[in-house]
Coordinates of C-alpha atoms in Angstrom, one line a residue:
X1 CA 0.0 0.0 0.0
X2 CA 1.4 3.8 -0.9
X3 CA 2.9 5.5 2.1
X4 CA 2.0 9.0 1.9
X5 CA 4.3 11.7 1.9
X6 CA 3.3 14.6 4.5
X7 CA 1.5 17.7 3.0
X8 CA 0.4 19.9 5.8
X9 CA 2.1 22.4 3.7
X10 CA 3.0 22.6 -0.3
X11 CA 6.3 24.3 0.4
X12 CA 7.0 23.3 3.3
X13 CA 9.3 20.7 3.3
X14 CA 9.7 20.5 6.9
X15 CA 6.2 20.1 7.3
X16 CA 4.7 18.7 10.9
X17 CA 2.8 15.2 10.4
X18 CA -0.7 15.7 10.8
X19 CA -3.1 13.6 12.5
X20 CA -4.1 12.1 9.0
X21 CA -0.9 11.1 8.5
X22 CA 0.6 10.0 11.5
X23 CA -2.9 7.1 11.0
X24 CA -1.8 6.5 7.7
X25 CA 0.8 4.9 8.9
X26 CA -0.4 1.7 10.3
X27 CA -1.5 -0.4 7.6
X28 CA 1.9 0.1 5.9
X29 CA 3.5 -1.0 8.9
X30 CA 0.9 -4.1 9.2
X31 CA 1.9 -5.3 5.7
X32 CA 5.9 -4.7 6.7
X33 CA 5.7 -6.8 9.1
X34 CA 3.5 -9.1 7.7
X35 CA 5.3 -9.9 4.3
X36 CA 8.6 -9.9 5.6
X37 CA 9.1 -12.5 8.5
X38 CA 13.1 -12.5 8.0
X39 CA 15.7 -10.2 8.6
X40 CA 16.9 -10.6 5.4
X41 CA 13.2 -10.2 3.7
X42 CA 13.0 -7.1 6.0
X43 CA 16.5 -5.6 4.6
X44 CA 15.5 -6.2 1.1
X45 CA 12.1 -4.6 1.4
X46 CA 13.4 -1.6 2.6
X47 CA 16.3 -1.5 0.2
X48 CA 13.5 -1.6 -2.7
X49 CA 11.6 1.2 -1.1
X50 CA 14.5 3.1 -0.4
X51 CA 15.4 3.0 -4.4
X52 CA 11.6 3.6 -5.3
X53 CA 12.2 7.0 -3.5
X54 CA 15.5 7.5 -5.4
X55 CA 18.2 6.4 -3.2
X56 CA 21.3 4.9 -5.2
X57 CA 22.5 1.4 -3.9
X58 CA 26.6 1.3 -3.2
X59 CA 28.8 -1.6 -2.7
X60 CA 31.5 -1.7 -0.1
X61 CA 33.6 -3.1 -2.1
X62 CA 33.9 -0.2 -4.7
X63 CA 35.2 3.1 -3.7
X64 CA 32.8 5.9 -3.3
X65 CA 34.6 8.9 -4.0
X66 CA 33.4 8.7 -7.9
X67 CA 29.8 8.2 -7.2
X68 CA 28.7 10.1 -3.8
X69 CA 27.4 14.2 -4.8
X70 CA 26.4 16.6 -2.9
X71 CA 22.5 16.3 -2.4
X72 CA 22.9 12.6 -3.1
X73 CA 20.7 10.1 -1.5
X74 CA 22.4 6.2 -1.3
X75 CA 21.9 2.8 1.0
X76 CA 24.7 0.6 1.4
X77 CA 24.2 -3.3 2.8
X78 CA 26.2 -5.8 4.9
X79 CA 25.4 -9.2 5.1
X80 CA 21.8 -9.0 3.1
X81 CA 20.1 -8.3 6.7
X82 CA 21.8 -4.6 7.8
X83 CA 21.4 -1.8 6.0
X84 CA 22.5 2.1 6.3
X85 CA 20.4 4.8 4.2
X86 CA 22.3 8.5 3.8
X87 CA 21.2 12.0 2.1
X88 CA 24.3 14.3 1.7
X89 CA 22.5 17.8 2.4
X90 CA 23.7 20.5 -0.7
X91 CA 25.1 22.4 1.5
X92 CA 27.4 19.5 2.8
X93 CA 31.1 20.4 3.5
X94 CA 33.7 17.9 5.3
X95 CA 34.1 18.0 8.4
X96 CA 29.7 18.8 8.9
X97 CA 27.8 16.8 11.5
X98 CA 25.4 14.0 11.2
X99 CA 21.9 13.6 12.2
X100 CA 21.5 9.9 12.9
X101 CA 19.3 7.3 13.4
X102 CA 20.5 4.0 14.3
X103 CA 17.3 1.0 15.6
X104 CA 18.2 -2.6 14.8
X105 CA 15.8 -5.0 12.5
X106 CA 16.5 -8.5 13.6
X107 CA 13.8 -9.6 16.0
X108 CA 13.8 -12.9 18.2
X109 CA 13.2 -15.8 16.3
X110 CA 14.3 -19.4 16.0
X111 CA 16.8 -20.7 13.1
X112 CA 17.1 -23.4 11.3
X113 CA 20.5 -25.9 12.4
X114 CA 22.8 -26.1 10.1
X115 CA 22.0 -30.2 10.3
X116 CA 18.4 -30.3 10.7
X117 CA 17.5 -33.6 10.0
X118 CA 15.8 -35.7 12.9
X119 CA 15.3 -39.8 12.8
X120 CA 11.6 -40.2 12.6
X121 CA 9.7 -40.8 16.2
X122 CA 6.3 -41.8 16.3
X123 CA 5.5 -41.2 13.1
X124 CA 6.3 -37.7 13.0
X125 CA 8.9 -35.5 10.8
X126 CA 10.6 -33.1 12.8
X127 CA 12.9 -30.3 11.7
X128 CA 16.3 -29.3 14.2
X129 CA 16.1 -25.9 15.4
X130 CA 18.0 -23.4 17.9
X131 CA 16.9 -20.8 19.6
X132 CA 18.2 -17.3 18.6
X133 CA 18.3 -14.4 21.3
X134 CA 15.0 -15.2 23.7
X135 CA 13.5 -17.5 20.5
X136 CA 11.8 -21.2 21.5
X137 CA 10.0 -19.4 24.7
X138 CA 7.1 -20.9 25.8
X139 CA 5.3 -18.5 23.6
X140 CA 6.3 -20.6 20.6
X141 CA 4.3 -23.1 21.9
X142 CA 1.3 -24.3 19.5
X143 CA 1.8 -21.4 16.8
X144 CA 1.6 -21.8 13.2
X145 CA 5.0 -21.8 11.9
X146 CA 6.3 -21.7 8.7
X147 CA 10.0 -21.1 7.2
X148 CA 12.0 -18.8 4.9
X149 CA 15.6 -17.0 4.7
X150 CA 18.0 -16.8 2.2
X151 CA 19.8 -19.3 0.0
X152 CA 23.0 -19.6 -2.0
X153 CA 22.4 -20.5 -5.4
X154 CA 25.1 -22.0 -8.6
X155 CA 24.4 -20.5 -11.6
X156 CA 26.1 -23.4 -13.3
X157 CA 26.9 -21.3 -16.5
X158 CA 28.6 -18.8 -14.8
X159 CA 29.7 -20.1 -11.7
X160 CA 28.7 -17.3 -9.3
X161 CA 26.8 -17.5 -6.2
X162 CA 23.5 -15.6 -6.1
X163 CA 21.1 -15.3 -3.3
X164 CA 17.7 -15.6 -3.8
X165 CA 15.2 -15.3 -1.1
X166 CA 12.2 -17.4 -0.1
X167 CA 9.0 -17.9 2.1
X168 CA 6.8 -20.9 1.9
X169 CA 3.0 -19.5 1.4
X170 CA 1.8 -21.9 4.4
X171 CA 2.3 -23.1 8.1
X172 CA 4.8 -26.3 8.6
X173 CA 5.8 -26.7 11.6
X174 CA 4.0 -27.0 15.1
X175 CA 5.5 -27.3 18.5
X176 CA 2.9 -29.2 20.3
X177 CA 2.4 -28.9 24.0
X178 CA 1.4 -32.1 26.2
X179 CA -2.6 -32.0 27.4
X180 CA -3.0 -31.2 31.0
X181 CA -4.6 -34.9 31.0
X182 CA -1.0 -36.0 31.7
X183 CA -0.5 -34.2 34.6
X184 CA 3.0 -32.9 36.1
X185 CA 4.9 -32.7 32.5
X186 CA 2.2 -30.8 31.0
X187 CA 2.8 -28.4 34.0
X188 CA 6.5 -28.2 33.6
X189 CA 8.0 -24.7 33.8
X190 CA 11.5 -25.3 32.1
X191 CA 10.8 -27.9 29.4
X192 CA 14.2 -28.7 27.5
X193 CA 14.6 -26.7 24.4
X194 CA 16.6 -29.4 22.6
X195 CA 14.1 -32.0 23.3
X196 CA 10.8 -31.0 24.1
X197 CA 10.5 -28.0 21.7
X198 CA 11.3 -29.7 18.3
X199 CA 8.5 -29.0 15.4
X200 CA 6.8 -31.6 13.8
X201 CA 6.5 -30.7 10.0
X202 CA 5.0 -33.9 8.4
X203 CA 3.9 -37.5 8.7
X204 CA 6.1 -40.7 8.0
X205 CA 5.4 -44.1 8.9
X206 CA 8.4 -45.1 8.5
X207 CA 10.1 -45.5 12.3
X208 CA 13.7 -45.6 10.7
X209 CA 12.8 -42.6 8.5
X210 CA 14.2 -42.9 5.2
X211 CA 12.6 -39.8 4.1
X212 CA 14.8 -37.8 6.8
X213 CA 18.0 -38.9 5.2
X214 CA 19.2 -39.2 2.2
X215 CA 16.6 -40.4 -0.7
X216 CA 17.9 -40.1 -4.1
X217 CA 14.3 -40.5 -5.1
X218 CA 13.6 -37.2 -3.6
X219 CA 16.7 -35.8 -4.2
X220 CA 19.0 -37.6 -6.0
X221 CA 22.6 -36.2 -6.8
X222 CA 25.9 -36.7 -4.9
X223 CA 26.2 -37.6 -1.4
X224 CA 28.3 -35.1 -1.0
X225 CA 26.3 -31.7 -2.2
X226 CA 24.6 -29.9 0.8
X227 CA 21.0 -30.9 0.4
X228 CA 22.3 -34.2 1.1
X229 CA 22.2 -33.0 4.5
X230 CA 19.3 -31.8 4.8
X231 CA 15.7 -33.3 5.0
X232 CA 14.5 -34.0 1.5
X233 CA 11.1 -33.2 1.7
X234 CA 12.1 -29.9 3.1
X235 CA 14.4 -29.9 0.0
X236 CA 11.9 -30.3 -2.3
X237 CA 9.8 -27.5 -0.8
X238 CA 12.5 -25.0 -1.4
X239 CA 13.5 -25.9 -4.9
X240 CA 9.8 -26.0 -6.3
X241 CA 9.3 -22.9 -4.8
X242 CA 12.7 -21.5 -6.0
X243 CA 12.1 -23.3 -9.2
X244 CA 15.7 -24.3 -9.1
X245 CA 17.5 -27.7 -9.3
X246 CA 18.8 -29.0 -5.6
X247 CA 22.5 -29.2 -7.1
X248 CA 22.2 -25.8 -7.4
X249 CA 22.3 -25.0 -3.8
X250 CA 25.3 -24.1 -2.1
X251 CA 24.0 -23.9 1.2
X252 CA 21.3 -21.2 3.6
X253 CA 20.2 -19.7 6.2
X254 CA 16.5 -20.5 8.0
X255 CA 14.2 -18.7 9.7
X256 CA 11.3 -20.2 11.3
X257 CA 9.1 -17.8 12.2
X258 CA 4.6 -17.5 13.3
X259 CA 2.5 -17.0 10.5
X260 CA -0.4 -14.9 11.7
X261 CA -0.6 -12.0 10.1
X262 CA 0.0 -8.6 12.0
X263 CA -3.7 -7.1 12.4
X264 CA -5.3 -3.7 13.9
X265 CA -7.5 -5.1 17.3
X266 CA -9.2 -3.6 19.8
X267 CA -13.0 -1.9 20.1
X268 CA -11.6 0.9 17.9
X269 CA -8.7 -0.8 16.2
X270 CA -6.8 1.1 18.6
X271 CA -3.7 -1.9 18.8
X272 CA -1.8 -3.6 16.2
X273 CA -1.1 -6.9 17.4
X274 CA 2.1 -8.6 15.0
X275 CA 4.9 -10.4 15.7
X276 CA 8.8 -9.3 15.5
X277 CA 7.3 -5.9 16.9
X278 CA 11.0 -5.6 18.6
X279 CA 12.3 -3.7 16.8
X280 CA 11.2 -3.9 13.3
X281 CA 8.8 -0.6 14.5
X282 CA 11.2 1.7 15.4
X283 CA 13.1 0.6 12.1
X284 CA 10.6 0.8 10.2
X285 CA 9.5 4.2 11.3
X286 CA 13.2 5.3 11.4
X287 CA 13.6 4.8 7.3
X288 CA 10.5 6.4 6.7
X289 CA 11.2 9.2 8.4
X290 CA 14.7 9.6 6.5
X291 CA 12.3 9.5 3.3
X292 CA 9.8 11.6 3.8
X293 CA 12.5 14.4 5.2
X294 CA 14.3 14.2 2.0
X295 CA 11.7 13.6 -0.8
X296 CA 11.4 16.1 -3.4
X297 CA 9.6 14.7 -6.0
X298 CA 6.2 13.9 -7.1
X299 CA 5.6 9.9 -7.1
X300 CA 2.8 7.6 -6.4
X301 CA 3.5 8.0 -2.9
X302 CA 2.3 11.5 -2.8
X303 CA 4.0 15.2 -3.6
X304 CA 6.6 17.2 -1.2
X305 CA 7.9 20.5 -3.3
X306 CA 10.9 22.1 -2.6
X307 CA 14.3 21.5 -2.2
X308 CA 14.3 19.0 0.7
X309 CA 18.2 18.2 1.1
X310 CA 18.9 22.1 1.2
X311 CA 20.6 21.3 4.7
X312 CA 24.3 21.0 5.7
X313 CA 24.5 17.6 7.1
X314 CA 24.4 13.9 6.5
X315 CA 20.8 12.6 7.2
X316 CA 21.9 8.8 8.1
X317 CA 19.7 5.7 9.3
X318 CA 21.1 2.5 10.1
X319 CA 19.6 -0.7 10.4
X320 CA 21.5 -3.6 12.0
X321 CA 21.5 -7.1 12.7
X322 CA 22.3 -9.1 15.8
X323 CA 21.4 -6.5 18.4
X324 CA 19.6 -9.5 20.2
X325 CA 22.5 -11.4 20.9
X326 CA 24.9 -8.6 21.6
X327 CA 25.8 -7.0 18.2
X328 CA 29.0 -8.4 18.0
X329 CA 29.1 -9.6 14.1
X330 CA 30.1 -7.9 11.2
X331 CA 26.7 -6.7 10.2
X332 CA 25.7 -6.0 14.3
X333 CA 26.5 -2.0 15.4
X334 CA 29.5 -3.2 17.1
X335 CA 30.9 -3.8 14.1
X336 CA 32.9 -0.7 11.9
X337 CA 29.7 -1.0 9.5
X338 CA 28.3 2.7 10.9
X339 CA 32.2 4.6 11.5
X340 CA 33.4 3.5 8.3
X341 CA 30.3 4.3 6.5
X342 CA 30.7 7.7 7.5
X343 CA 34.8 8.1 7.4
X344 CA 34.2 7.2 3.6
X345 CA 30.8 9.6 2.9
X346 CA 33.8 12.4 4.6
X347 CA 36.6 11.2 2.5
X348 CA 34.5 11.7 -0.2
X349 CA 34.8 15.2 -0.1
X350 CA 38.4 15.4 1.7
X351 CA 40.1 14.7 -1.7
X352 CA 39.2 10.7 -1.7
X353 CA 41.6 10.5 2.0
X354 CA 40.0 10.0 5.4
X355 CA 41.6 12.8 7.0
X356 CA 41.4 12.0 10.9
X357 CA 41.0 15.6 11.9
X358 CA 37.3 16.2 9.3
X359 CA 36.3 12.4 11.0
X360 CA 36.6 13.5 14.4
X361 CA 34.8 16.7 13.8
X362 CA 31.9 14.8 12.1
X363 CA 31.4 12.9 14.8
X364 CA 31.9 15.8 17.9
X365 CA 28.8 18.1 15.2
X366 CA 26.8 14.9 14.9
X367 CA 24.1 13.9 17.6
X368 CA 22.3 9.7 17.4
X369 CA 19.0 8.8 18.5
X370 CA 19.4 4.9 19.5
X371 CA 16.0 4.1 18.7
X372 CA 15.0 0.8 20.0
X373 CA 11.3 -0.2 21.0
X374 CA 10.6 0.4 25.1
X375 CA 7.7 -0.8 27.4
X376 CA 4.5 -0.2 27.5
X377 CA 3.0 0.1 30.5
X378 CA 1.0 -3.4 31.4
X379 CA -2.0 -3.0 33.4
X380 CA -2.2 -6.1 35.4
X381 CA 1.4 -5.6 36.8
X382 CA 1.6 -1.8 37.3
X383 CA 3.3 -2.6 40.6
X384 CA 6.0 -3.7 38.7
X385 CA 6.7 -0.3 37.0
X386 CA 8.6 3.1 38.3
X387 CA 6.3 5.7 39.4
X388 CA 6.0 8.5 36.5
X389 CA 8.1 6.2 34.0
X390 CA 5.5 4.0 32.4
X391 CA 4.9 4.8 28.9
X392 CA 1.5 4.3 27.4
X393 CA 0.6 3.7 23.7
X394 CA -0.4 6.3 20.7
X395 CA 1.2 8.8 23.2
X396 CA 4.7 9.3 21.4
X397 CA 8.8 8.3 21.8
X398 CA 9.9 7.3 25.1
X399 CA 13.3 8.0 26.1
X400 CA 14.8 5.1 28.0
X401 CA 17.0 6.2 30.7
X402 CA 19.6 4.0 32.9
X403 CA 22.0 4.9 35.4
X404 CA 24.0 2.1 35.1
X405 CA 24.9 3.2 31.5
X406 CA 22.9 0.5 29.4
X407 CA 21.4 4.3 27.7
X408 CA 22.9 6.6 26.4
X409 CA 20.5 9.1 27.5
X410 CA 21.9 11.9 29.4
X411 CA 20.8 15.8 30.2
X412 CA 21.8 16.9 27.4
X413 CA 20.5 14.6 24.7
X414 CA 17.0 14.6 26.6
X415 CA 17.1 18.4 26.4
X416 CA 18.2 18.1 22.9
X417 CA 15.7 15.7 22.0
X418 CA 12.7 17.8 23.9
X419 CA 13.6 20.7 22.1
X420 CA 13.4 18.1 18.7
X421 CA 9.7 17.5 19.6
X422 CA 9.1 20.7 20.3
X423 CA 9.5 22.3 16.8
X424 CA 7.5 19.1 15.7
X425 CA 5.0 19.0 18.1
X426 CA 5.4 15.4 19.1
X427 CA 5.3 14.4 22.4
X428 CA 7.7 12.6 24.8
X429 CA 7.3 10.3 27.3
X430 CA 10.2 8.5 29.7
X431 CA 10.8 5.1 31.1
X432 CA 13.3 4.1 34.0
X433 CA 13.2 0.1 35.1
X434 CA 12.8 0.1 38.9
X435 CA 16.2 -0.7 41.3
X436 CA 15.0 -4.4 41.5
X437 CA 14.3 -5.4 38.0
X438 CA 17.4 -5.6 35.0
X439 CA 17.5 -3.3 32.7
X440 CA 17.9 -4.3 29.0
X441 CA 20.8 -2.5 26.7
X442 CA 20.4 -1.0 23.1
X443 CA 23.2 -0.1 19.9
X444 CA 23.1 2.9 21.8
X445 CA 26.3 2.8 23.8
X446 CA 28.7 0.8 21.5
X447 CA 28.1 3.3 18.9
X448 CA 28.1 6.4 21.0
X449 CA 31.4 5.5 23.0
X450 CA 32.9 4.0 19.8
X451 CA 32.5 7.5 17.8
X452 CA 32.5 9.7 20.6
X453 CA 28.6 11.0 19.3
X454 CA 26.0 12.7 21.0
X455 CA 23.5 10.3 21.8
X456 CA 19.9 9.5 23.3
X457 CA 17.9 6.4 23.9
X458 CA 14.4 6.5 22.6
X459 CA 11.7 4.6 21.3
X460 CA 7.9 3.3 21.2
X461 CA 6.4 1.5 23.6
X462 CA 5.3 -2.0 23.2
X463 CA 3.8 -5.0 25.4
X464 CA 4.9 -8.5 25.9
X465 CA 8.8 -7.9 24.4
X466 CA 10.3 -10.9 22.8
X467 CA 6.7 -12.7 23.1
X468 CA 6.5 -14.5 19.7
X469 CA 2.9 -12.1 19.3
X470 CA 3.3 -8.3 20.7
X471 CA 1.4 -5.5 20.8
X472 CA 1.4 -1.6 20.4
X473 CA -0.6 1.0 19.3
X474 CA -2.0 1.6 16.0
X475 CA -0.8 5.5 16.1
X476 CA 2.9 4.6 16.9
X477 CA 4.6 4.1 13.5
X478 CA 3.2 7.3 12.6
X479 CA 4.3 8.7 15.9
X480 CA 7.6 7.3 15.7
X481 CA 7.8 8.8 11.7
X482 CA 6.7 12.1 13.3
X483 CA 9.2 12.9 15.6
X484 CA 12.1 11.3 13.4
X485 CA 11.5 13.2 10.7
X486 CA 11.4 16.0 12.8
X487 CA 14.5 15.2 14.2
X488 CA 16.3 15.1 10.7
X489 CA 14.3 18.8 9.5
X490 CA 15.3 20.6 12.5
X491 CA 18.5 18.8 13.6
X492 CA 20.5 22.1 12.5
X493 CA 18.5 24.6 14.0
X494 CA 18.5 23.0 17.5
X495 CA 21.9 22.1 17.0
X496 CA 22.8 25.7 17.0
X497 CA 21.1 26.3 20.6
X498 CA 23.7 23.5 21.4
X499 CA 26.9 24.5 19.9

């Protein structure tokens, strides 16, 4: 569906969100989530809607200097499942600041083992799988599964690797619970991940399970070729979907993730209920926000006239993986992915060298809004919140504050970021954990300490975090869209008040 374009004035581009369009956010946001239940589905959809919007894909492994231009707008990928989006403003000179947004878009899931197949028990195929982050809860329990991610692909003519993507269109996987009929297991609190959380995906009579190894009826080819390893039937799947031969496949990477479509609920449709809520929300509202602060011209999506990069900064969003288990791979924010990003947009106009001094000055002019989802406020266990720091829904951006440093949110970011909503009229709301609960951490402090950057946590509130089903409010993607594009249209201005 279109995502409009705000147009609360025709020449202003730095136009406040109205109400209109802060609600036309939602059903967007529904079908993102719905239609891309990988990370690397989700990185891929919003590299395609970056380019509808004119943004100009780069490759890492080419150098930039011939191809970035003042007033440019590009995306750059790492991995297929993070992503950074930049504008250079036409007023850009090295050594400028940099307005940035950096959320993560992996969510909690379960993936696929790299040696899935399972003898047959009972009658039953069942499919290996490992837990990634807070995945295999007992959420997953009795949800309709199905399975997707990326795979390698031979082009035997050529011999290069592609990588195509795929989703299978239905459910196939289960994990079953045991009926309270059988008393004390059913009621078990800590059932074993590796052997009481399996999937069943089929049926086999077979109690040695020939169909779970390796069939060269099903699959034929060498022993030795990676689907050899895998179950065939699962095999089959892929390539008919793929409509590619099983030799061809070098090898992937499996998501299994619940199939219910995110929805609007409620009397009033006042809630979106979806899954992979954390933090696909905050991303998604992030990028959009980046767009509709730097679109000038008239598309399907809708109109904003004017010259909307006539600015002096880098507008930057980044999207990264891994943030649930610590960030600590090459495509997670604790990589070099973000600081090297913007050392070369800088050495780009420093002559093609990455001149230390313009790096560091970038960085001390720039100011990041870690924007990761926080909690919503739960009615039956108020008790269990700080006084005065429970965030509610369709309200706006909470900032997350810590003492312990697991924020980056200090006096001077929340002031900055105040004075942000301000000149957007958004509102602000703020969440503290109490002294006797554990506060989770965001990108926010490896990237801050790493580049030395200005930096606040913020983000929209959500219930039932790393549930496999979550909820928020219907308003908040256009909430969080508000305020971040207000960030980006009057980043200089308040900047100023702070220099």
């Amino acid at each position: 569906m279109p995502i409009p374009i705000p147009r609360s004035s025709a020449t202003d581009t730095k136009a406040t969100l109205t109400k209109t369009d802060v609600e036309s956010y939602a059903t967007p946001f529904l079908k993102f989530i719905s239609e891309n239940p990988t990370v690397f589905h989700a990185v891929a959809e919003v590299a395609k809607r970056l380019e509808l919007r004119g943004f100009i894909k780069l490759s890492a492994r080419e150098q930039w200097s011939a191809k970035i231009r003042i007033g440019g707008k590009y995306y750059v990928e790492r991995n297929g499942s993070s992503i950074i989006a930049f504008a250079v403003g036409s007023n850009y000179t090295a050594g400028n600041g940099a307005a940035v947004i950096a959320s993560h878009i992996d969510a909690v899931t379960t993936k696929v083992k790299p040696i899935p197949t399972k003898p047959t028990k009972a009658g039953y195929l069942q499919l290996g799988i490992a837990p990634y982050a807070g995945g295999l809860s007992k959420t997953w329990w009795d949800r309709d599964l199905g399975i997707g991610g990326k795979v390698l692909v031979k082009d035997q003519s050529t011999g290069k690797i592609q990588t195509k993507l795929f989703k299978l269109d239905w459910p196939i996987a289960r994990i079953p619970t045991l009926a309270p009929h059988f008393g004390a297991p059913a009621d078990d609190p800590n059932p074993n991940p590796e052997t009481q959380m399996v999937p069943i995906i089929g049926l086999d009579d077979s109690e040695a399970g020939p169909s779970m190894t390796n069939d060269s009826s099903l699959i034929g080819g060498s022993t030795h070729a990676f689907t050899s390893t895998q179950p065939p039937r699962l095999v089959r799947a892929i390539t008919n979907h793929l409509q590619i031969d099983h030799q061809d496949i070098v090898n992937w990477e499996l998501e299994v993730f619940d199939t219910q479509p995110a929805q609007l609920g409620g009397l009033d449709k006042e809630f979106i209920f979806a899954p992979r809520i954390d933090d696909k929300l905050c991303a998604f509202a992030a990028i959009e926000a980046l767009i509709a602060s730097t679109d000038e011209e008239e598309t399907a999506y809708g109109n904003v006239s004017g010259p909307a990069n006539d600015n002096s900064i880098i507008k930057i969003v980044g999207c990264f993986d891994d943030e649930e288990i610590g960030s600590l791979l090459r495509q997670g924010a604790r990589s070099n992915f973000l600081p090297d990003t913007i050392a070369r947009i800088g050495a780009t106009f420093t002559g093609g060298h990455s001149i230390p001094e313009y790096i560091s000055q970038t960085y001390a002019k720039s100011f990041m809004i870690s924007a990761d989802v926080s909690h919503a406020v739960n009615p039956n266990y108020l008790d269990f919140y700080l006084e005065n720091h429970a965030p509610r829904m369709n309200v706006g951006v909470a900032v997350q504050a810590d003492p312990n440093g697991n924020t980056t949110t200090d006096s001077v970011s929340t002031a900055f970021l105040q004075r942000v909503a301000e000149k957007c009229d958004s509102k602000l709301q703020v969440f503290q954990i109490r002294n006797d609960s554990r506060s989770g951490g965001t990108v926010g402090p490896m990237l801050s300490s790493a580049m030395g950057m200005r930096a606040i946590d913020a983000g929209l509130p959500q219930l039932s975090m790393h549930s496999i089903r979550a909820t928020c409010g219907n308003l908040d993607p256009g909430l969080g869209v508000k305020l971040f594009k207000g960030f980006f249209d009057h980043f200089e201005e308040v900047d100023a008040e702070f220099s």
